[in-house]
Amino acid sequence: MMKYTRRSFVKNFSMAAGAASLAPGLLLSASRARAATLAKGEPIKVGILFSLTGGLAVPEEDSALVMQYAIDEINEAGGINGSPIEPIIVDAKSDMNVYAQKMRELILRDRVISVFGCYTSASRKAVMPTVMSRDNLLFYPTCYEGKECSQNIVCTGPLANQHSQELIPYMVENFGKRVFFVGSNYVWPKESNKNARIWLDDAGGELLGEEYVPLGSSEFGSVLNKIRRAKPDFIFSTVVGASDIAFHRQFKQAGFNAEDMPIASLTTGEIETRAMGIEYGAGHFLSAPYFQALDNPTNKKFVDGFLGSKYGKSGVTHYNMEETYNSAYVFKAAIEKAIDENGMENVTPRLIRDAAAGVRLSADVSPEGEVWVDENNFNTWLVPKIGQCQEDGSFKIVKTADSHVEPLPYSIYPDAGTCTAQGLKLPSGSIRKDVI
């Protein structure tokens, strides 16, 4: 089993500091920087930007590995229009400044046609100014809070209305109305909890407290003391990475248990449970569109193939890994369409993005079952699921949505406008571009 450190890893979220840390040779002017180009038979270069070290490596390292696995699959099947995909793999080191720096390197120096990566919204927000200014494309393969409408991103994970909107009423119905929120201190947990408070109120629940710890923190003593005094029926957690592991361990060590007070999470899946020790995860809940336990032929092929490959060292699959795997096949379908419509030498990241609108992955490609990219907001239609961690570390699926749920990035902000392919359509009818 992989070992992870608990070291603190975030120095600063300032984008200005990230830009200032770049090597002078990478501060290229628009006139000097060349755009990515494609040529038949030549490798198609893409960036893989995840944290392979530091606290965020817990979920991100395996996403980098599964992306390489998917690329190998595609290349072994003939690549794209006769060209292999060439991954350029970068360690973001769980540091927001490094994410920003490495994105610039991938786009300006390595001239990749698209980048796959990031896990936290903090890292996504760190890289997107470069992605947008260079008109490149990020495939973002995990859950996030919404409230964005960028023309340079395709998201294959769930929005808040595709996971916590199902999870909150389920927990209230089955465990009680009294809830305590715990999250990492950055934009995704805070914005997710804005959504969760609305759905908690709709379900007749009561919020007893809301606490945030620094991203990367491993100290939860004061939070657990507040939980002990509040006596909630369950915890709603948006704690991520190594902090998530520390929280679950200290929760049990403090004498709490899942039978009396389960943790309902948006992030604690098979990888985190394996890393923390299954005794710390058993009995708790996760909302996600994918679980390793999904019983279908495509998932069996995916699980057996990945875990049997040189990349499958984690011993499990996980929602973030599967969403990353799917992003590779969305990219394949979109770039093939862009080539057919424009000719290979004319394909740009923007044309790939445009071609991704409406891309469907059938049930014989996507391990979670059929999914498709929304034609307007470039998020993905998914079937939400809720799983409970078992004593062996696997998840038993206890609830599945009746049908696919539309991704709604502004679900709790109806007056903000509607995300379209051209930008955010304001109530006035005007379009505002690159909202992030």
Coordinates of C-alpha atoms in Angstrom, one line a residue:
M1 CA 0.0 0.0 0.0
M2 CA 1.3 3.5 -0.8
K3 CA 2.4 5.7 2.0
Y4 CA 1.5 9.3 2.2
T5 CA 2.9 12.1 4.4
R6 CA 0.8 14.5 6.3
R7 CA 3.0 17.5 5.6
S8 CA 1.4 20.8 5.0
F9 CA 1.7 21.6 1.3
V10 CA -0.1 24.8 0.4
K11 CA 2.1 27.9 0.7
N12 CA 0.0 30.4 -1.1
F13 CA -3.0 30.5 -3.4
S14 CA -1.9 33.7 -5.1
M15 CA -1.9 33.5 -8.8
A16 CA 0.4 36.5 -8.9
A17 CA 3.0 34.6 -6.9
G18 CA 2.6 31.6 -9.2
A19 CA 3.4 33.8 -12.2
A20 CA 6.3 35.5 -10.5
S21 CA 7.9 32.1 -9.8
L22 CA 8.2 31.1 -13.4
A23 CA 11.5 30.9 -15.1
P24 CA 12.1 34.0 -17.3
G25 CA 12.2 31.9 -20.4
L26 CA 8.6 30.9 -19.9
L27 CA 7.3 34.4 -19.7
L28 CA 6.6 34.4 -23.4
S29 CA 4.7 37.2 -25.2
A30 CA 1.7 36.3 -27.2
S31 CA 3.6 37.1 -30.4
R32 CA 6.5 34.7 -29.6
A33 CA 4.5 31.7 -28.1
R34 CA 3.5 29.2 -30.8
A35 CA 0.2 27.4 -30.6
A36 CA -0.1 23.6 -30.6
T37 CA -0.3 22.0 -34.0
L38 CA -1.2 18.5 -35.2
A39 CA 0.3 16.5 -38.1
K40 CA -0.8 13.1 -39.3
G41 CA 1.5 10.4 -37.9
E42 CA 3.1 12.8 -35.4
P43 CA 2.4 12.4 -31.7
I44 CA -0.5 14.3 -30.2
K45 CA 0.9 15.9 -27.1
V46 CA -1.3 16.3 -24.0
G47 CA -0.4 17.4 -20.5
I48 CA -1.2 15.3 -17.4
L49 CA -1.1 17.7 -14.4
F50 CA -1.7 16.1 -11.1
S51 CA 0.0 16.0 -7.7
L52 CA 2.3 12.9 -7.5
T53 CA 3.7 14.1 -4.1
G54 CA 2.3 15.9 -1.1
G55 CA -1.1 15.7 0.6
L56 CA -3.1 15.8 -2.6
A57 CA -1.3 12.8 -4.0
V58 CA -3.8 10.5 -2.1
P59 CA -6.4 10.8 -4.9
E60 CA -4.3 12.5 -7.6
E61 CA -1.5 10.1 -8.2
D62 CA -3.8 7.3 -9.2
S63 CA -5.7 9.7 -11.6
A64 CA -2.4 10.3 -13.3
L65 CA -1.8 6.6 -13.6
V66 CA -5.3 5.8 -14.9
M67 CA -4.8 8.5 -17.5
Q68 CA -1.7 6.8 -18.7
Y69 CA -3.6 3.5 -18.8
A70 CA -6.4 5.1 -20.9
I71 CA -3.8 6.6 -23.3
D72 CA -2.1 3.2 -23.7
E73 CA -5.5 1.7 -24.6
I74 CA -6.2 4.3 -27.2
N75 CA -2.7 4.0 -28.7
E76 CA -2.9 0.2 -28.8
A77 CA -6.2 0.6 -30.7
G78 CA -4.5 2.7 -33.4
G79 CA -4.3 6.1 -31.7
I80 CA -6.2 9.1 -33.2
N81 CA -6.2 9.4 -37.0
G82 CA -3.0 7.3 -37.1
S83 CA -1.2 9.4 -34.5
P84 CA -0.4 8.2 -31.0
I85 CA -1.2 10.3 -27.9
E86 CA 2.0 11.4 -26.1
P87 CA 1.5 12.3 -22.4
I88 CA 3.7 14.8 -20.7
I89 CA 3.4 14.0 -17.1
V90 CA 4.0 16.7 -14.5
D91 CA 4.0 16.7 -10.7
A92 CA 2.2 19.7 -9.3
K93 CA 3.5 18.8 -5.8
S94 CA 0.3 19.7 -4.1
D95 CA 1.2 23.4 -4.4
M96 CA -1.1 25.9 -6.1
N97 CA 1.9 28.0 -7.4
V98 CA 3.3 24.9 -9.0
Y99 CA 0.1 24.1 -10.7
A100 CA 0.1 27.5 -12.2
Q101 CA 3.7 27.3 -13.2
K102 CA 3.5 23.9 -14.8
M103 CA 0.4 24.7 -16.7
R104 CA 2.3 27.6 -18.4
E105 CA 5.1 25.2 -19.2
L106 CA 2.8 22.6 -20.7
I107 CA 1.1 25.2 -22.9
L108 CA 3.9 27.5 -23.8
R109 CA 7.0 25.3 -23.9
D110 CA 5.6 21.8 -24.5
R111 CA 2.8 23.0 -26.8
V112 CA 0.2 20.5 -25.7
I113 CA -3.2 20.5 -27.4
S114 CA -5.1 19.9 -24.1
V115 CA -4.3 19.2 -20.4
F116 CA -5.9 16.7 -18.1
G117 CA -5.7 17.3 -14.4
C118 CA -6.3 19.2 -11.2
Y119 CA -8.4 17.8 -8.3
T120 CA -9.2 20.7 -6.0
S121 CA -11.0 23.9 -7.1
A122 CA -8.1 25.8 -5.8
S123 CA -5.8 24.2 -8.3
R124 CA -8.3 24.6 -11.1
K125 CA -8.6 28.3 -10.4
A126 CA -4.8 28.5 -10.3
V127 CA -4.4 27.2 -13.8
M128 CA -7.4 28.6 -15.6
P129 CA -6.1 32.1 -16.2
T130 CA -3.3 30.6 -18.3
V131 CA -5.7 28.1 -20.0
M132 CA -8.1 30.9 -21.0
S133 CA -5.5 33.5 -22.0
R134 CA -3.8 30.9 -24.3
D135 CA -7.2 29.6 -25.5
N136 CA -6.2 26.0 -24.6
L137 CA -8.4 23.3 -23.0
L138 CA -8.5 21.7 -19.6
F139 CA -10.3 18.4 -19.0
Y140 CA -11.2 18.5 -15.3
P141 CA -12.2 15.1 -14.1
T142 CA -13.7 15.5 -10.7
C143 CA -16.5 17.0 -8.7
Y144 CA -16.7 20.7 -8.2
E145 CA -19.0 23.4 -6.9
G146 CA -20.2 25.1 -10.1
K147 CA -20.9 28.8 -10.3
E148 CA -18.6 29.0 -13.3
C149 CA -19.0 29.2 -17.1
S150 CA -15.7 29.0 -18.9
Q151 CA -15.2 28.3 -22.6
N152 CA -12.0 26.5 -22.0
I153 CA -12.9 23.5 -19.8
V154 CA -14.7 20.2 -20.1
C155 CA -15.8 18.6 -16.8
T156 CA -16.5 14.9 -16.4
G157 CA -17.2 14.8 -12.7
P158 CA -20.4 15.8 -10.8
L159 CA -21.6 19.3 -9.9
A160 CA -23.2 19.9 -6.5
N161 CA -26.7 19.2 -7.8
Q162 CA -25.5 15.8 -9.0
H163 CA -24.3 14.5 -5.6
S164 CA -25.0 16.4 -2.4
Q165 CA -28.5 17.2 -3.5
E166 CA -29.1 13.4 -3.3
L167 CA -26.9 12.8 -0.3
I168 CA -28.3 15.3 2.2
P169 CA -32.0 14.2 2.1
Y170 CA -30.9 10.5 2.2
M171 CA -28.9 11.1 5.4
V172 CA -31.6 13.2 7.0
E173 CA -34.2 10.5 6.3
N174 CA -32.1 7.6 7.5
F175 CA -30.1 9.1 10.4
G176 CA -31.7 12.3 11.6
K177 CA -32.1 16.0 11.1
R178 CA -29.2 17.4 13.2
V179 CA -26.0 17.9 11.0
F180 CA -22.5 19.3 11.5
F181 CA -20.5 20.5 8.4
V182 CA -16.7 20.0 8.3
G183 CA -14.6 21.1 5.3
S184 CA -11.2 22.0 4.0
N185 CA -10.8 25.8 3.9
Y186 CA -11.0 26.7 0.2
V187 CA -13.6 27.5 -2.4
W188 CA -15.1 24.0 -3.1
P189 CA -16.1 23.1 0.4
K190 CA -17.5 26.5 1.1
E191 CA -19.5 26.8 -2.1
S192 CA -20.6 23.2 -1.8
N193 CA -21.9 23.9 1.7
K194 CA -23.9 26.8 0.4
N195 CA -25.7 24.3 -1.8
A196 CA -25.9 21.8 1.0
R197 CA -27.5 24.3 3.5
I198 CA -30.3 24.9 1.0
W199 CA -31.0 21.2 0.5
L200 CA -30.7 20.6 4.2
D201 CA -33.4 23.2 4.8
D202 CA -35.6 21.6 2.1
A203 CA -35.2 18.3 3.9
G204 CA -36.2 19.8 7.3
G205 CA -32.7 19.4 8.7
E206 CA -30.9 21.6 11.2
L207 CA -27.3 22.8 10.9
L208 CA -25.6 22.7 14.3
G209 CA -22.2 24.0 13.2
E210 CA -19.8 24.6 10.3
E211 CA -16.0 24.3 10.6
Y212 CA -13.2 24.6 8.2
V213 CA -9.6 23.5 8.5
P214 CA -6.6 24.7 6.4
L215 CA -6.1 22.7 3.3
G216 CA -3.5 20.0 4.2
S217 CA -4.1 20.3 7.9
S218 CA -4.0 17.1 10.0
E219 CA -5.3 18.6 13.3
F220 CA -9.0 18.1 14.1
G221 CA -9.0 18.1 17.9
S222 CA -10.9 21.4 18.3
V223 CA -13.4 20.4 15.5
L224 CA -14.1 17.1 17.2
N225 CA -14.6 18.8 20.5
K226 CA -17.2 21.0 18.9
I227 CA -18.9 18.0 17.3
R228 CA -18.9 16.2 20.7
R229 CA -20.7 19.2 22.3
A230 CA -23.2 19.6 19.4
K231 CA -24.2 15.9 19.2
P232 CA -25.2 15.8 15.6
D233 CA -26.9 12.8 13.9
F234 CA -24.4 12.8 11.1
I235 CA -21.4 14.8 9.7
F236 CA -21.3 16.2 6.2
S237 CA -17.7 16.3 5.1
T238 CA -16.0 18.2 2.4
V239 CA -12.5 17.5 3.7
V240 CA -10.0 16.4 1.0
G241 CA -6.7 14.7 0.5
A242 CA -4.5 13.7 3.4
S243 CA -6.7 15.9 5.7
D244 CA -9.6 13.5 4.9
I245 CA -7.5 10.6 6.1
A246 CA -6.5 12.4 9.3
F247 CA -10.1 13.4 10.0
H248 CA -11.5 9.9 9.7
R249 CA -8.7 8.4 11.9
Q250 CA -9.1 11.0 14.6
F251 CA -12.9 10.7 14.5
K252 CA -12.7 7.1 15.4
Q253 CA -9.8 7.6 17.9
A254 CA -11.9 10.2 19.7
G255 CA -14.5 7.5 20.4
F256 CA -17.0 8.4 17.7
N257 CA -18.4 5.6 15.5
A258 CA -20.3 5.3 12.2
E259 CA -23.2 3.5 13.8
D260 CA -24.1 6.5 16.0
M261 CA -22.8 9.3 13.9
P262 CA -21.8 8.5 10.3
I263 CA -19.8 10.8 8.1
A264 CA -21.4 11.6 4.7
S265 CA -18.7 12.7 2.3
L266 CA -18.3 13.8 -1.3
T267 CA -14.7 12.7 -1.5
T268 CA -14.0 9.7 0.7
G269 CA -13.8 6.7 -1.7
E270 CA -11.9 3.5 -2.1
I271 CA -8.4 5.2 -2.4
E272 CA -8.9 7.2 0.8
T273 CA -10.3 4.3 2.7
R274 CA -7.4 2.1 1.7
A275 CA -4.9 4.8 2.7
M276 CA -6.5 5.5 6.1
G277 CA -7.1 1.8 7.0
I278 CA -10.5 0.2 6.2
E279 CA -11.5 0.2 9.9
Y280 CA -11.6 4.0 9.8
G281 CA -13.8 4.1 6.7
A282 CA -16.3 1.3 7.4
G283 CA -19.9 2.4 7.9
H284 CA -19.4 5.9 6.4
F285 CA -21.1 7.2 3.2
L286 CA -20.0 8.7 -0.1
S287 CA -22.0 10.2 -2.9
A288 CA -20.4 9.7 -6.4
P289 CA -21.4 8.6 -9.9
Y290 CA -18.9 5.7 -9.8
F291 CA -18.0 2.9 -7.3
Q292 CA -15.6 0.0 -7.9
A293 CA -18.5 -2.3 -6.9
L294 CA -20.6 -1.4 -9.9
D295 CA -21.8 -4.6 -11.5
N296 CA -21.6 -4.3 -15.3
P297 CA -19.3 -5.8 -17.9
T298 CA -17.5 -2.6 -18.8
N299 CA -16.6 -1.9 -15.2
K300 CA -15.4 -5.4 -14.7
K301 CA -13.1 -5.0 -17.8
F302 CA -11.9 -1.6 -16.5
V303 CA -11.2 -2.8 -13.0
D304 CA -9.5 -6.0 -14.0
G305 CA -7.6 -4.3 -16.8
F306 CA -6.3 -1.4 -14.8
L307 CA -5.5 -3.3 -11.6
G308 CA -3.7 -6.0 -13.7
S309 CA -1.6 -3.4 -15.5
K310 CA 1.6 -1.8 -14.5
Y311 CA -0.4 1.3 -13.4
G312 CA -2.7 -0.5 -10.9
K313 CA -0.5 -0.3 -7.8
S314 CA -3.2 1.2 -5.6
G315 CA -5.2 -2.0 -5.7
V316 CA -8.5 -0.2 -6.1
T317 CA -10.4 2.0 -8.5
H318 CA -12.1 5.2 -7.5
Y319 CA -14.6 7.8 -8.7
N320 CA -11.9 10.3 -9.6
M321 CA -9.9 7.7 -11.5
E322 CA -13.0 6.6 -13.5
E323 CA -13.9 10.2 -14.3
T324 CA -10.3 10.7 -15.5
Y325 CA -10.5 7.6 -17.6
N326 CA -13.8 8.9 -19.2
S327 CA -12.2 12.2 -19.9
A328 CA -9.6 10.5 -22.1
Y329 CA -12.4 9.0 -24.2
V330 CA -14.3 12.3 -24.4
F331 CA -11.1 13.8 -25.7
K332 CA -10.7 11.0 -28.3
A333 CA -14.3 11.4 -29.6
A334 CA -14.0 15.2 -29.7
I335 CA -10.6 15.4 -31.4
E336 CA -11.7 12.8 -34.0
K337 CA -14.8 14.9 -34.7
A338 CA -12.7 18.0 -35.0
I339 CA -10.3 16.4 -37.4
D340 CA -13.1 15.1 -39.5
E341 CA -14.7 18.5 -39.8
N342 CA -11.6 20.7 -40.1
G343 CA -8.6 18.6 -41.2
M344 CA -5.9 17.5 -38.8
E345 CA -3.6 20.4 -39.4
N346 CA -6.3 22.9 -38.6
V347 CA -7.4 21.5 -35.2
T348 CA -7.1 23.8 -32.2
P349 CA -7.9 23.3 -28.5
R350 CA -11.0 25.5 -29.1
L351 CA -12.2 23.2 -31.9
I352 CA -11.7 20.2 -29.7
R353 CA -13.8 21.9 -27.0
D354 CA -16.6 22.8 -29.5
A355 CA -16.6 19.2 -30.8
A356 CA -17.0 17.9 -27.2
A357 CA -20.5 19.3 -27.0
G358 CA -22.9 16.4 -26.8
V359 CA -20.2 13.7 -26.9
R360 CA -21.7 10.5 -25.5
L361 CA -19.8 7.6 -24.0
S362 CA -21.8 4.5 -24.3
A363 CA -22.2 1.9 -21.6
D364 CA -19.6 -0.3 -23.3
V365 CA -17.0 2.5 -22.9
S366 CA -17.9 4.3 -19.6
P367 CA -17.5 2.0 -16.5
E368 CA -20.3 3.9 -14.7
G369 CA -22.7 3.5 -17.6
E370 CA -23.7 5.9 -20.4
V371 CA -22.8 9.6 -19.8
W372 CA -22.7 12.6 -22.1
V373 CA -21.3 16.1 -22.2
D374 CA -23.9 18.9 -22.0
E375 CA -24.0 20.8 -25.3
N376 CA -24.2 24.2 -23.5
N377 CA -22.2 24.1 -20.3
F378 CA -19.7 21.3 -21.1
N379 CA -20.3 19.5 -17.8
T380 CA -21.5 15.9 -17.9
W381 CA -24.9 14.2 -17.4
L382 CA -24.5 11.6 -14.7
V383 CA -26.4 9.1 -12.6
P384 CA -25.8 10.0 -8.9
K385 CA -25.2 7.1 -6.5
I386 CA -24.7 6.8 -2.7
G387 CA -22.5 4.1 -1.3
Q388 CA -21.7 2.9 2.2
C389 CA -18.3 1.7 3.0
Q390 CA -18.2 -2.0 4.1
E391 CA -15.8 -3.8 6.5
D392 CA -13.6 -4.9 3.6
G393 CA -13.2 -1.3 2.3
S394 CA -15.6 -1.8 -0.7
F395 CA -18.7 0.3 -1.0
K396 CA -22.3 -1.1 -1.1
I397 CA -24.5 1.1 -3.3
V398 CA -27.5 1.9 -1.2
K399 CA -29.2 4.4 -3.6
T400 CA -29.1 5.1 -7.3
A401 CA -30.9 8.0 -9.0
D402 CA -33.8 7.0 -11.2
S403 CA -32.2 8.7 -14.3
H404 CA -29.4 10.9 -15.5
V405 CA -29.3 14.3 -13.8
E406 CA -28.6 17.4 -15.7
P407 CA -25.5 19.4 -14.7
L408 CA -26.5 22.8 -13.4
P409 CA -23.6 25.0 -12.5
Y410 CA -25.9 27.7 -11.3
S411 CA -28.5 25.5 -9.6
I412 CA -28.8 27.7 -6.5
Y413 CA -28.2 31.0 -8.4
P414 CA -31.2 31.1 -10.8
D415 CA -30.9 34.9 -11.2
A416 CA -27.2 34.7 -12.3
G417 CA -28.0 33.5 -15.8
T418 CA -27.6 30.4 -17.8
C419 CA -24.2 28.9 -18.9
T420 CA -24.1 28.5 -22.7
A421 CA -21.4 27.5 -25.1
Q422 CA -20.7 31.2 -25.9
G423 CA -20.6 32.3 -22.2
L424 CA -22.9 33.1 -19.3
K425 CA -26.2 34.4 -20.7
L426 CA -27.3 37.1 -18.3
P427 CA -31.0 37.8 -17.5
S428 CA -30.6 40.9 -19.7
G429 CA -29.8 38.6 -22.7
S430 CA -26.2 39.7 -23.0
I431 CA -23.3 37.2 -22.9
R432 CA -20.5 37.4 -20.4
K433 CA -17.5 35.3 -21.4
D434 CA -15.0 33.3 -19.3
V435 CA -16.8 33.4 -16.0
I436 CA -14.5 31.7 -13.5

